[in-house]
mmCIF file of C-alpha atoms and ligand atoms in Angstrom:
data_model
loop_
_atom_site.group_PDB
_atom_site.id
_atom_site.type_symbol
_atom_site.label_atom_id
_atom_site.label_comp_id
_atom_site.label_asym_id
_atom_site.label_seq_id
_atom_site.Cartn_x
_atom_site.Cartn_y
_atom_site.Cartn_z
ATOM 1 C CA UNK A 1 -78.977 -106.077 90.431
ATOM 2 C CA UNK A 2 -78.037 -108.483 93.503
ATOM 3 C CA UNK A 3 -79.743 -107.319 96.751
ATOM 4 C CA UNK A 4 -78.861 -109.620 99.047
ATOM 5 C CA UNK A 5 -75.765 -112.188 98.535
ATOM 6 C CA UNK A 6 -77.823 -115.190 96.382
ATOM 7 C CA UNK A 7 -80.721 -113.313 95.742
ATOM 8 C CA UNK A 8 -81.163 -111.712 92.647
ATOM 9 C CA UNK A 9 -83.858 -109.437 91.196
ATOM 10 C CA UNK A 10 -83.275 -110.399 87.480
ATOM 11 C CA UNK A 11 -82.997 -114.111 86.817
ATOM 12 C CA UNK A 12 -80.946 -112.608 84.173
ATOM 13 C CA UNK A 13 -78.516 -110.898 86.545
ATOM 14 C CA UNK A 14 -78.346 -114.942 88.404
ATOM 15 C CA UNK A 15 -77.781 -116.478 84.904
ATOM 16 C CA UNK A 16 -74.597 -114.302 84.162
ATOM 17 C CA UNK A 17 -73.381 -114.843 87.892
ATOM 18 C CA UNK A 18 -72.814 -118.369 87.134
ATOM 19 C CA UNK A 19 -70.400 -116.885 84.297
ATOM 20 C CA UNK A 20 -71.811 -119.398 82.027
ATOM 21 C CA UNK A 21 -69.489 -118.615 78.710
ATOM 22 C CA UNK A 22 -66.298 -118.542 81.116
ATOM 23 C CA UNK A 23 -67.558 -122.274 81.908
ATOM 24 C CA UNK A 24 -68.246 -123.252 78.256
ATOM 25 C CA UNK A 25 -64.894 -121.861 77.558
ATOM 26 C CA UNK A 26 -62.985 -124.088 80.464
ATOM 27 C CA UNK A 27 -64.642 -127.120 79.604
ATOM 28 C CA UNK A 28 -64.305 -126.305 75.688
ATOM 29 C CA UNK A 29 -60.870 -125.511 76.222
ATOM 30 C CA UNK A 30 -60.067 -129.202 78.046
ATOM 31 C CA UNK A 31 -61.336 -130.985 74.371
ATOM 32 C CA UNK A 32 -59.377 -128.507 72.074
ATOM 33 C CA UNK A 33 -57.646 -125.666 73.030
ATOM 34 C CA UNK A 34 -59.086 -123.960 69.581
ATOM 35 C CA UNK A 35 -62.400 -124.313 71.049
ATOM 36 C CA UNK A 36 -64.403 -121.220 72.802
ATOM 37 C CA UNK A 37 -67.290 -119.509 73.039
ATOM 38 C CA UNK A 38 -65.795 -116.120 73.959
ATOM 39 C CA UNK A 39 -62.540 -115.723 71.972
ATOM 40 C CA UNK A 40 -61.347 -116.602 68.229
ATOM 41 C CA UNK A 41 -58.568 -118.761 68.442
ATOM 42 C CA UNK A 42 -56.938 -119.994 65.635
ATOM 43 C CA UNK A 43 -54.271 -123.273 65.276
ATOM 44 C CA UNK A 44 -51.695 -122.417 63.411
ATOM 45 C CA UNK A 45 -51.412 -125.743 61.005
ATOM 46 C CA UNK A 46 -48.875 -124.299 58.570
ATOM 47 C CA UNK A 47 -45.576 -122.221 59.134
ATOM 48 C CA UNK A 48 -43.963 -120.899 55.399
ATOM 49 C CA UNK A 49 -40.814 -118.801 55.298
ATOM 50 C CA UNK A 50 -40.766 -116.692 52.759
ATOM 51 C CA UNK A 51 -37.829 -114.997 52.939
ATOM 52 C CA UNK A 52 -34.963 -114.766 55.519
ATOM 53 C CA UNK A 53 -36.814 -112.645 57.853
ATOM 54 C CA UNK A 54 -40.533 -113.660 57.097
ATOM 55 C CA UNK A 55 -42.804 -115.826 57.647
ATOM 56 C CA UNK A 56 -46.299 -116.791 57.037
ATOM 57 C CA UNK A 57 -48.708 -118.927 59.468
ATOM 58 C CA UNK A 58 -51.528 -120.712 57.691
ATOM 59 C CA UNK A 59 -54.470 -120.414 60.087
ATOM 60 C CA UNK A 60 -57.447 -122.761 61.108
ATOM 61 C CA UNK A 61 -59.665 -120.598 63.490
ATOM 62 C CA UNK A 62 -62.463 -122.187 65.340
ATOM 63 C CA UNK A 63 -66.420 -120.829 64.632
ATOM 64 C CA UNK A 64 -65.733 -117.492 65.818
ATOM 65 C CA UNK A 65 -63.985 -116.350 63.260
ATOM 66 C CA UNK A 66 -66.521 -114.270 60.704
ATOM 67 C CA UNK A 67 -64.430 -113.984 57.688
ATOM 68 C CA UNK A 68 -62.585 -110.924 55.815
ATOM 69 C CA UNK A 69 -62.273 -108.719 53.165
ATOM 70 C CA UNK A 70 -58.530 -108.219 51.104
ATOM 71 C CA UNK A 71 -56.695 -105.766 52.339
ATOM 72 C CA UNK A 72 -58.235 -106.014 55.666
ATOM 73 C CA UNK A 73 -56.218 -106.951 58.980
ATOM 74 C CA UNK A 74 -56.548 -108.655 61.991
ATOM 75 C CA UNK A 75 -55.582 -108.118 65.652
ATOM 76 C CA UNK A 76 -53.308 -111.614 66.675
ATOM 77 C CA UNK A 77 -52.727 -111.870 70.599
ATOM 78 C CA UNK A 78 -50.267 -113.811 71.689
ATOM 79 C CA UNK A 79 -49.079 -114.135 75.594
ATOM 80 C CA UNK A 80 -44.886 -113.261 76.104
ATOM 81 C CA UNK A 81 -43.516 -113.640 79.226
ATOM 82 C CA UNK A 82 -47.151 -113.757 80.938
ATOM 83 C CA UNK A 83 -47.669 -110.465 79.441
ATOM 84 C CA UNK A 84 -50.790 -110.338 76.591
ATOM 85 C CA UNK A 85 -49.522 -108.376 73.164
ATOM 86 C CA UNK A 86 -51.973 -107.703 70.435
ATOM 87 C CA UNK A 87 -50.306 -106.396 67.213
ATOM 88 C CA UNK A 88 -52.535 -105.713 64.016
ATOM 89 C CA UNK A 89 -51.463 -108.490 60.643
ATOM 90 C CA UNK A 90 -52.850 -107.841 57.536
ATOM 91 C CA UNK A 91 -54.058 -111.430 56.099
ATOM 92 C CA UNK A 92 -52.197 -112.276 53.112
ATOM 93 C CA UNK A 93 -54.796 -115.159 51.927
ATOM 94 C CA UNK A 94 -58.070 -114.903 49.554
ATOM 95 C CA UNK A 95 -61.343 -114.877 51.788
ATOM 96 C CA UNK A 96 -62.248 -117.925 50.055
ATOM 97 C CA UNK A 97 -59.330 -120.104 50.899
ATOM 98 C CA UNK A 98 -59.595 -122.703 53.283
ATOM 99 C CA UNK A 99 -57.636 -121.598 55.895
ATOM 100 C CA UNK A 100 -56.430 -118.047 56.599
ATOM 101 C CA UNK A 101 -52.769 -116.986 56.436
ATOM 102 C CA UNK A 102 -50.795 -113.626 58.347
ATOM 103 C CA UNK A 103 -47.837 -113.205 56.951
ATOM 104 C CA UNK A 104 -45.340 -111.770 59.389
ATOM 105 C CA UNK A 105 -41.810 -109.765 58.760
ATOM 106 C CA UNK A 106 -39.665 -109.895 61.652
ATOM 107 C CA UNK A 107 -38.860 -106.232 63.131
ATOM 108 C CA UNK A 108 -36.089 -104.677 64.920
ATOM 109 C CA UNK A 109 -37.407 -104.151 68.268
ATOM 110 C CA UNK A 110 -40.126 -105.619 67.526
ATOM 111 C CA UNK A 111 -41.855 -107.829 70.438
ATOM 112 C CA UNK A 112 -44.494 -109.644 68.626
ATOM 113 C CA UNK A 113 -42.843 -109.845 64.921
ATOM 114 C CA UNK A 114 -39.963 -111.178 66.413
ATOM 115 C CA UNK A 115 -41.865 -113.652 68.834
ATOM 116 C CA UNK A 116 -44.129 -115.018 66.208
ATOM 117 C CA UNK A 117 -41.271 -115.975 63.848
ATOM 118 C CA UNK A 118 -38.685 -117.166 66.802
ATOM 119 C CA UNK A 119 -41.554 -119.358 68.343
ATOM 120 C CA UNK A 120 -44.614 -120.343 67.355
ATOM 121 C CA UNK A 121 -44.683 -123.358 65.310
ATOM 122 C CA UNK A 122 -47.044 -126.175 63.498
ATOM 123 C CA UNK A 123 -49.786 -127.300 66.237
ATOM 124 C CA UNK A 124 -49.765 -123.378 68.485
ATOM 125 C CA UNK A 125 -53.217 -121.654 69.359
ATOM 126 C CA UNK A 126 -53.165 -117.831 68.258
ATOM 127 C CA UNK A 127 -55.716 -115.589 69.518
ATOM 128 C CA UNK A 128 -57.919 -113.762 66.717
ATOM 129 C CA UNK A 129 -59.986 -110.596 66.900
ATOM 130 C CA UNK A 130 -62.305 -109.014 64.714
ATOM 131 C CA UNK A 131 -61.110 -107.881 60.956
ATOM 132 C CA UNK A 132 -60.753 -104.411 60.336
ATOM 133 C CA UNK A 133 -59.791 -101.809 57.546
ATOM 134 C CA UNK A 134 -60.867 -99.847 55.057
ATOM 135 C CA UNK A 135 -57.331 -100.719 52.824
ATOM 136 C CA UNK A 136 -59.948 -103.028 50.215
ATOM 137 C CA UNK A 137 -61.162 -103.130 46.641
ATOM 138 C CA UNK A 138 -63.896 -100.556 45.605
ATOM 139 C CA UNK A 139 -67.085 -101.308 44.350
ATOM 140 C CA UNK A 140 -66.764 -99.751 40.925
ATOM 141 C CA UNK A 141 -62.918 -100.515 39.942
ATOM 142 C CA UNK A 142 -62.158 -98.578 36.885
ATOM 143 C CA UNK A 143 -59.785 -100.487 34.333
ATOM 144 C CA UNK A 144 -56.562 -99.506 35.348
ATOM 145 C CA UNK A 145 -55.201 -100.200 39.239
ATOM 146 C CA UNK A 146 -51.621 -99.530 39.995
ATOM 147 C CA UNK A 147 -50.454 -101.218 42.950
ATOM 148 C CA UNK A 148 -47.674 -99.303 44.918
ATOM 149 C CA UNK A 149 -45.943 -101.987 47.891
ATOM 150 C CA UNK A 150 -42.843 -101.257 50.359
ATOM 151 C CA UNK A 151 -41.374 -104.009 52.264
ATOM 152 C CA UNK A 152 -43.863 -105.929 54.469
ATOM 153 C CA UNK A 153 -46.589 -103.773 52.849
ATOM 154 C CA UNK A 154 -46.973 -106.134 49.958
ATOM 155 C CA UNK A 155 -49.238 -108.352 52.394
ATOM 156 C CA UNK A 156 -52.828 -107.413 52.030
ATOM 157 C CA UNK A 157 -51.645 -106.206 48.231
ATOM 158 C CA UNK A 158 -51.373 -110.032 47.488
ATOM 159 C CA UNK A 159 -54.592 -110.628 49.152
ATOM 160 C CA UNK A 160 -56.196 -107.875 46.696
ATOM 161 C CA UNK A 161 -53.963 -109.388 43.835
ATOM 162 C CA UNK A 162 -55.711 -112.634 44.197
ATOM 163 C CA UNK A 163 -59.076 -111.231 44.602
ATOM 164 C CA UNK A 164 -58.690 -109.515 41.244
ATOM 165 C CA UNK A 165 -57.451 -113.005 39.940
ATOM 166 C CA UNK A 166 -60.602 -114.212 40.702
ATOM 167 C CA UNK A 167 -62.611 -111.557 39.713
ATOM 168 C CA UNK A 168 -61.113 -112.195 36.312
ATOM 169 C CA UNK A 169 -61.960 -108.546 34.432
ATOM 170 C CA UNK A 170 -60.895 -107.036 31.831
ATOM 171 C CA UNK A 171 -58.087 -104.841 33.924
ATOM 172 C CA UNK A 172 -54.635 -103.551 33.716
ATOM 173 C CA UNK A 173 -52.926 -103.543 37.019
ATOM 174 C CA UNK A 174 -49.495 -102.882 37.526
ATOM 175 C CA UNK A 175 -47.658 -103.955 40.729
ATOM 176 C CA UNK A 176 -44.737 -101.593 41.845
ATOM 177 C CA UNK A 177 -42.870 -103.231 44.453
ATOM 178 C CA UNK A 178 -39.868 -101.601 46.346
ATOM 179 C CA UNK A 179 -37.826 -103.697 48.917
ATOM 180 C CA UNK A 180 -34.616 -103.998 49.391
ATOM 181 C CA UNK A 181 -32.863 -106.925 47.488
ATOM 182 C CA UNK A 182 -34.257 -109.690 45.367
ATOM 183 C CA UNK A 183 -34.156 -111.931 48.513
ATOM 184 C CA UNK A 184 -36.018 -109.833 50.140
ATOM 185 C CA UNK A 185 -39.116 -110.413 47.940
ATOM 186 C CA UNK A 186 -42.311 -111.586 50.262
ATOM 187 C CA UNK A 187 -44.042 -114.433 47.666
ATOM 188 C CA UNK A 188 -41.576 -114.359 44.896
ATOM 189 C CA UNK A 189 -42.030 -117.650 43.624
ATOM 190 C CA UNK A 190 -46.201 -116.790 43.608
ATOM 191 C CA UNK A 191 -45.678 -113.236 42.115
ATOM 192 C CA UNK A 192 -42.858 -115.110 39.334
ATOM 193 C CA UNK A 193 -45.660 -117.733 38.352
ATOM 194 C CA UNK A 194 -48.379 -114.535 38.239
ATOM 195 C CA UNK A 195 -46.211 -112.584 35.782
ATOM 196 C CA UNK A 196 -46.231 -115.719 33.834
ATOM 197 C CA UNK A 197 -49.744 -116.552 33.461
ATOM 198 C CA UNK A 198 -51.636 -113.266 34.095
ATOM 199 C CA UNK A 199 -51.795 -111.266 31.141
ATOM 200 C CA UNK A 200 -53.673 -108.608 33.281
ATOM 201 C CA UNK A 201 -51.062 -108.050 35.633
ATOM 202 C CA UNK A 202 -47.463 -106.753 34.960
ATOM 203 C CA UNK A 203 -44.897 -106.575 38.414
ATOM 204 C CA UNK A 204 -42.088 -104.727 38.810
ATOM 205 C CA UNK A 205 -39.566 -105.102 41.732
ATOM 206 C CA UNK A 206 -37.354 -102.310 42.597
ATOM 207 C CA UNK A 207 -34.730 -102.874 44.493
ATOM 208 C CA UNK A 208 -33.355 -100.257 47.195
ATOM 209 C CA UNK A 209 -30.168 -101.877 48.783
ATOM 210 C CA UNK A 210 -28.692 -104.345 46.686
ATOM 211 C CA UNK A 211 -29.108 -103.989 42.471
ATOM 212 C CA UNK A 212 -29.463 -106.680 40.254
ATOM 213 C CA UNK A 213 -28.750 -106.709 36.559
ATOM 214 C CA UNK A 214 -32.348 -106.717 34.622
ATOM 215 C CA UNK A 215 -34.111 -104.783 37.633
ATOM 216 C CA UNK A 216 -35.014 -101.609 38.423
ATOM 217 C CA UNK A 217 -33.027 -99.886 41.427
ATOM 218 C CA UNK A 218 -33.712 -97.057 43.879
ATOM 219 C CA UNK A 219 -36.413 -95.666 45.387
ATOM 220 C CA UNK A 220 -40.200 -94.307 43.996
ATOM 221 C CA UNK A 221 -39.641 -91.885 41.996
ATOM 222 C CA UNK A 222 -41.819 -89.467 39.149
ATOM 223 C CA UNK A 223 -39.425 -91.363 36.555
ATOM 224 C CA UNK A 224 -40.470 -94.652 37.881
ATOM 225 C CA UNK A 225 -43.782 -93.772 38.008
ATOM 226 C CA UNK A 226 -43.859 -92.303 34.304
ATOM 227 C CA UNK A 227 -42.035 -95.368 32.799
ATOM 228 C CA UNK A 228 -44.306 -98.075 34.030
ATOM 229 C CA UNK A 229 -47.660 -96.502 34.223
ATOM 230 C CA UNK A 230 -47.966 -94.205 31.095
ATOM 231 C CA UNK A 231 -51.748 -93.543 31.802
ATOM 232 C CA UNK A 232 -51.745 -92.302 35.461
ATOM 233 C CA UNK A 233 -54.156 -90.013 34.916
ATOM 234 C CA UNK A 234 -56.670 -92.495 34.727
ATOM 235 C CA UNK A 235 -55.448 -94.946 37.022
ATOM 236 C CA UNK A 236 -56.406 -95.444 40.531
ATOM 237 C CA UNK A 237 -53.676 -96.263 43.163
ATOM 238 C CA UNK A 238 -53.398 -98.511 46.229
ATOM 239 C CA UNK A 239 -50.402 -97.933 48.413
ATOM 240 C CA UNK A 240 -49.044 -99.713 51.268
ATOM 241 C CA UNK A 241 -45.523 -99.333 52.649
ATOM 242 C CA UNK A 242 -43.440 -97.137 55.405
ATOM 243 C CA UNK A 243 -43.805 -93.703 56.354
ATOM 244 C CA UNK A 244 -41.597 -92.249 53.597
ATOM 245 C CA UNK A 245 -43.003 -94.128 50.602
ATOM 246 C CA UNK A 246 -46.028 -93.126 51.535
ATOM 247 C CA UNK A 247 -45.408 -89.680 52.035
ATOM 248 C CA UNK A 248 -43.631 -89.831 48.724
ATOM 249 C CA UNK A 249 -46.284 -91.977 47.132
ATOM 250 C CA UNK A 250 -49.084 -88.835 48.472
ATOM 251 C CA UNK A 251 -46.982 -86.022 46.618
ATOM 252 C CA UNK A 252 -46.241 -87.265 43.821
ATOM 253 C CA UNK A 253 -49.967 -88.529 43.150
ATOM 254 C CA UNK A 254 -51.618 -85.474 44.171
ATOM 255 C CA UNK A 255 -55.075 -85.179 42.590
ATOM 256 C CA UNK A 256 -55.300 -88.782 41.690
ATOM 257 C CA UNK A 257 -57.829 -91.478 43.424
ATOM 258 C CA UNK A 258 -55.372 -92.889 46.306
ATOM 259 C CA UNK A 259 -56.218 -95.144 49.009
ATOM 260 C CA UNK A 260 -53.094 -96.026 51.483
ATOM 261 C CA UNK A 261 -52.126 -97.862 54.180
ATOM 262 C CA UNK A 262 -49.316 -97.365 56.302
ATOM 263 C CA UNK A 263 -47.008 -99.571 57.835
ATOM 264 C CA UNK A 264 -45.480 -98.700 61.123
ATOM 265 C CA UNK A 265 -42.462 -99.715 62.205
ATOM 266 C CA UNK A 266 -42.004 -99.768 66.266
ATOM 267 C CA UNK A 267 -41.417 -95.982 67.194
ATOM 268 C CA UNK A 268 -41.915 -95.249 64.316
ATOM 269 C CA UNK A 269 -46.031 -94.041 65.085
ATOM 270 C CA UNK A 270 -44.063 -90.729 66.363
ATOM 271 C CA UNK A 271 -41.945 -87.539 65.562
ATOM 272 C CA UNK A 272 -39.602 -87.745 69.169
ATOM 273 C CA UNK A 273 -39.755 -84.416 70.456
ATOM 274 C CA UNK A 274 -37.044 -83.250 72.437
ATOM 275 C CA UNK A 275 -38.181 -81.583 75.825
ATOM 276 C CA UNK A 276 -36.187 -80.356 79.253
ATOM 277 C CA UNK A 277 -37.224 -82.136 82.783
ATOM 278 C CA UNK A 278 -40.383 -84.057 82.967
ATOM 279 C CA UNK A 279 -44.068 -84.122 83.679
ATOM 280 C CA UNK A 280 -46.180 -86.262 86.359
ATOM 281 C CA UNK A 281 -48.502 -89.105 85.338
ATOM 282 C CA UNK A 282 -51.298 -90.096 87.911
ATOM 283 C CA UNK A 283 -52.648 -93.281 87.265
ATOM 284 C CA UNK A 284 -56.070 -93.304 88.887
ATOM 285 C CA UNK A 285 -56.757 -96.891 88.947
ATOM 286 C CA UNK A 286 -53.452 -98.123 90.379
ATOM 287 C CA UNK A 287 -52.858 -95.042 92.504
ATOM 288 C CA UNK A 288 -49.192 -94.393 90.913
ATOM 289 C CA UNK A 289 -47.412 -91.459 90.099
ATOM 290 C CA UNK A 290 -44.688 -91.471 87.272
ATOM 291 C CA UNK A 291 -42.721 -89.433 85.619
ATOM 292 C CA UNK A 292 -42.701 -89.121 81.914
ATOM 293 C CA UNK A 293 -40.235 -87.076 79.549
ATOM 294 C CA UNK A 294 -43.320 -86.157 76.823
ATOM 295 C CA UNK A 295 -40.936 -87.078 74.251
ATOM 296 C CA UNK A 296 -42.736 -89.988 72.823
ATOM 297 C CA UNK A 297 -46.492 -91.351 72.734
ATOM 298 C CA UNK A 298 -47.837 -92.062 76.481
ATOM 299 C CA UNK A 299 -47.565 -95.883 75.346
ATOM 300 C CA UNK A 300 -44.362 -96.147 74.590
ATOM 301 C CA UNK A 301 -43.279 -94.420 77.647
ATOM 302 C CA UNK A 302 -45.483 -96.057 80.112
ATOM 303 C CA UNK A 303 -44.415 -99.412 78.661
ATOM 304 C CA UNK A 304 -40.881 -97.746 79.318
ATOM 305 C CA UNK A 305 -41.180 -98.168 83.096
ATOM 306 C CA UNK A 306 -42.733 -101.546 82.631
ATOM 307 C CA UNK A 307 -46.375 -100.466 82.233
ATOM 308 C CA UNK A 308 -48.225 -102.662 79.822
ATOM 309 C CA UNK A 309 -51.896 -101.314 79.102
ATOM 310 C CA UNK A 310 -54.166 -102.841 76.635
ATOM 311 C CA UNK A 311 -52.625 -102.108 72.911
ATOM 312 C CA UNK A 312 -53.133 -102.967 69.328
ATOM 313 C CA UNK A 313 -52.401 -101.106 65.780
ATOM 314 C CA UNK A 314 -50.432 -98.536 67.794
ATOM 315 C CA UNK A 315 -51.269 -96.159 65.395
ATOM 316 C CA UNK A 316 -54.187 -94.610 66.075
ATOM 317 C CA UNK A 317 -56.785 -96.745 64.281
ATOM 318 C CA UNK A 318 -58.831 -99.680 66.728
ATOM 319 C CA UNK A 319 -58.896 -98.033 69.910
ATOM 320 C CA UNK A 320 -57.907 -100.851 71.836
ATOM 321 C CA UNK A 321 -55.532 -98.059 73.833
ATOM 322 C CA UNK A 322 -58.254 -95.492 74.543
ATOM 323 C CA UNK A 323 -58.781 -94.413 78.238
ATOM 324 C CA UNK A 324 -60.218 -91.441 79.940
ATOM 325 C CA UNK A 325 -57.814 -88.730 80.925
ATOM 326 C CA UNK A 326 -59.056 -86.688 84.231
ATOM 327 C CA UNK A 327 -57.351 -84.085 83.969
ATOM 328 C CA UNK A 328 -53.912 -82.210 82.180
ATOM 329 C CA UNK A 329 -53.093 -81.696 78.127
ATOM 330 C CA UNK A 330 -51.856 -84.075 75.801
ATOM 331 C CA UNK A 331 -51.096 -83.383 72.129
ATOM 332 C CA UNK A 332 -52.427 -85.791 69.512
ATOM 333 C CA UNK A 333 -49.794 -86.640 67.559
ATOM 334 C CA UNK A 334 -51.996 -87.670 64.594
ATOM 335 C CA UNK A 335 -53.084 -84.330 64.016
ATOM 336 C CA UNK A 336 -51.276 -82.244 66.372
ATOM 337 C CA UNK A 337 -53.928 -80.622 68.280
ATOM 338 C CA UNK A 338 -53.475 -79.694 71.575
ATOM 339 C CA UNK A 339 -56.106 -81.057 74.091
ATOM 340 C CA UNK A 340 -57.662 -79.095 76.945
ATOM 341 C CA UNK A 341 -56.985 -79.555 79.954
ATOM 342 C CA UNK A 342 -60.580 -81.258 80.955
ATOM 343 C CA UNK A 343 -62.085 -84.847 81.325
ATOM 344 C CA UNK A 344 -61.797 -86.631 77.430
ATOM 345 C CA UNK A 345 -61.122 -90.117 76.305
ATOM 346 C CA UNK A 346 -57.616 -90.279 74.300
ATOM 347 C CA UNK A 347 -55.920 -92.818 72.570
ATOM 348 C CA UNK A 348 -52.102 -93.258 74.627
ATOM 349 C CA UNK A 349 -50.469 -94.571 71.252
ATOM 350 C CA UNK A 350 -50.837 -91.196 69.836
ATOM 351 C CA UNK A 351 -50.819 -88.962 72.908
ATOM 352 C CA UNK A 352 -47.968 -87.416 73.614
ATOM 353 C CA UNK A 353 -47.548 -85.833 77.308
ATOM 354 C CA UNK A 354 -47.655 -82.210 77.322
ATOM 355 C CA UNK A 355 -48.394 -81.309 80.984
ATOM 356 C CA UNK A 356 -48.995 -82.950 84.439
ATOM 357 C CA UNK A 357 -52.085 -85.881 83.283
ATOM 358 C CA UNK A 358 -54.674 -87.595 85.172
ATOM 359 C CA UNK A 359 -55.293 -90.879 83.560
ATOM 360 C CA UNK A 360 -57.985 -93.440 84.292
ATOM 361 C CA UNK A 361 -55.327 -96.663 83.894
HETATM 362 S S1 FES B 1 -53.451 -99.199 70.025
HETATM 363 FE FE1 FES B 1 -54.839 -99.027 68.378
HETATM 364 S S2 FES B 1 -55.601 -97.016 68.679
HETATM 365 FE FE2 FES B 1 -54.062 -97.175 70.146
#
C-alpha cells in the first residue's frame, strides 16, 4: 500500500510500481516483436489454403506458450481497426510438431475469420492465450472410435486423427465427414494419403450441396450411420460440427458414450426472440444508458451500438465476457433460466436482456 507519493510500505508494492514486466515487454518487444514476458505471441511463419475459403497459419510462439492437448483450442487476438478481437481456434496440428497450426474457415459476418484469411500473412505476430477444452482423447479408448465432423469442425478431429496415428493401437476408427462439396474438404490431400496407408482408419465424405459420383450425399442420417458403423453399440463417438448436426448427431446416439463440440457460427450462439419496445442498459463504469431490444445476447447487442467489451468463445465456455450485473433479470440462454433480479456475475454472450439491467461495464 503507498502512503505517501514515493513511499511505500511493501518493497513489494515499490517493485510492481516500476511495472517491471511492462518494461521487459517494451524493450523485448524492440528485438522481436514475438518476444514478451506477459503475453504469448506467436509469428505466423506459414500460411496454407486449404480450400477456397480456408486457411491454415503454421505458428512459432515465443516461451510462453505451454503446449496442448488434440482437440483442444486456443483464444487468437488479433487488433482490427484499433479494436482487440479474441475468437477461440481449435489447433489442427499434433502437440508434438514443431510448430503449431489454427486452421481457420472464413465466415459470413464473421470479423476475425474473415480478417485472418484477408490479411495476415508470412512474417505477422498473433496473440496466443491459454489452451482450453475438454473436446480430447480419453484415457481408456475402447477399440472402436467413430469420428462424426461438419464443415470447419473437422479441425481438432485431425489433430485427434494424428494423435491416434501415433499412438499406433490396435483400433477401428471411422471418420464421417459432412461438408458441402468435394472442394470443400479441409485437408483432403492429408485425409486421401491417410485412407491409403492407415489400415486403422476408414473416411467417408458426405457431401451436402453438390454430389459426386462414388460419394455419399445428404445429410447424417440413422441409414448413414447403420451402413458405415455396423457395431455402434460398442463404439464411442466424437462429434464436432454446427448446431443441427449436433443436435442430430445427440438423438440419434442416445445412450451411447458421446463427447461433442459445437461450432458456432456468428449469431448463431442464440434463438432471436422477438419482443415489443425495449429495455434500459446502465453501464456503471462508463455512466451510459442504452437501449436494448432483448432480442439477442447482451454482446451482440451492445456491440450493435458500437460497444466492444472483452469477448472470446462467445458461447458460453472461457468467461472472458463475464461481468457483474447490479441490478435487473437476464435469461441465460444456455439453459434458459431466468435470473433474479439481484447483484450476480453473468456471462453477456449468453445473456439475453429481459428487464431494465445494471451492468458493471
Ligand atoms: S465470450 Fe466466452 S464465455 Fe462469453
Amino acid at each position: 500500500m503507498k502512503t505517501f507519493p514515493f513511499i511505500y510500505n511493501e518493497p513489494r508494492d515499490f517493485l510492481k510500481s516500476l511495472q517491471p514486466k511492462a518494461w521487459a515487454d517494451f524493450f523485448l518487444g524492440e528485438l522481436s516483436p514475438r518476444f514478451s514476458v506477459t503475453a504469448i505471441k506467436a509469428k505466423v511463419i506459414a500460411v496454407k489454403e486449404e480450400t477456397p475459403d480456408t486457411k491454415s497459419f503454421v505458428l512459432n510462439p515465443n516461451w510462453l506458450w505451454k503446449g496442448f492437448q488434440s482437440g483442444q483450442h486456443v483464444p487468437v487476438t488479433v487488433e482490427i481497426a484499433g479494436r482487440r478481437v479474441t475468437r477461440f481456434y481449435s489447433l489442427s496440428s499434433h502437440p508434438n510438431d514443431k510448430y503449431l497450426q489454427i486452421t481457420v474457415k472464413r465466415q459470413k459476418g464473421g470479423l476475425v475469420s474473415n480478417f485472418l484469411n484477408q490479411n495476415v500473412k508470412k512474417g505477422d505476430i498473433l496473440e496466443l492465450g491459454e489452451v482450453s477444452g475438454e473436446f480430447v482423447l480419453e484415457k481408456n479408448l475402447p477399440k472402436d472410435l467413430l469420428f462424426l465432423a461438419g464443415g470447419s469442425g473437422i479441425t481438432p478431429i485431425y489433430s485427434i486423427l494424428q494423435e491416434l496415428q501415433k499412438l499406433n493401437g490396435d483400433r477401428n476408427v471411422t471418420l464421417l465427414y459432412f461438408v458441402r462439396s468435394y472442394e470443400d474438404i479441409i485437408f483432403r490431400s492429408s485425409f486421401e494419403s491417410m485412407q491409403k496407408n492407415a489400415s486403422w482408419l476408414k473416411i467417408h465424405f458426405v457431401f451436402s450441396d453438390v454430389p459426386k459420383e462414388g460419394y455419399e450425399s445428404g445429410f447424417l442420417t440413422k441409414e448413414i450411420l447403420d451402413k458405415y458403423v455396423p457395431n455402434l453399440k460398442s463404439t464411442s463417438v466424437y462429434v464436432c460440427g454446427p448446431a443441427p448436426m449436433q443436435t442430430k448427431a445427440l438423438s440419434l446416439l442416445e445412450g451411447l458414450s458421446v463427447k461433442s463440440e459445437l461450432f458456432l457460427l456468428p449469431g448463431q450462439n442464440v434463438t432471436k426472440v422477438k419482443k415489443e419496445g425495449t429495455v434500459d442498459v446502465f453501464l456503471s463504469l462508463s455512466h451510459k444508458t442504452i437501449q436494448v431490444k432483448g432480442e439477442r445476447s447482451l454482446l451482440e447487442e451492445l456491440e450493435e451500438q458500437g460497444i466492444y467489451p472483452q469477448s472470446g468463445c462467445r458461447m458460453g465456455i472461457c468467461h472472458t465476457c463475464v461481468c457483474k450485473k447490479q441490478a435487473g433479470s437476464v435469461t441465460d440462454l444456455s439453459s434458459g433460466e431466468k435470473s433474479q433480479l439481484g447483484e450476480e456475475n453473468i456471462q453477456i454472450c449468453v445473456s439475453r436482456a429481459e428487464s431494465n439491467l445494471e451492468i458493471e461495464l
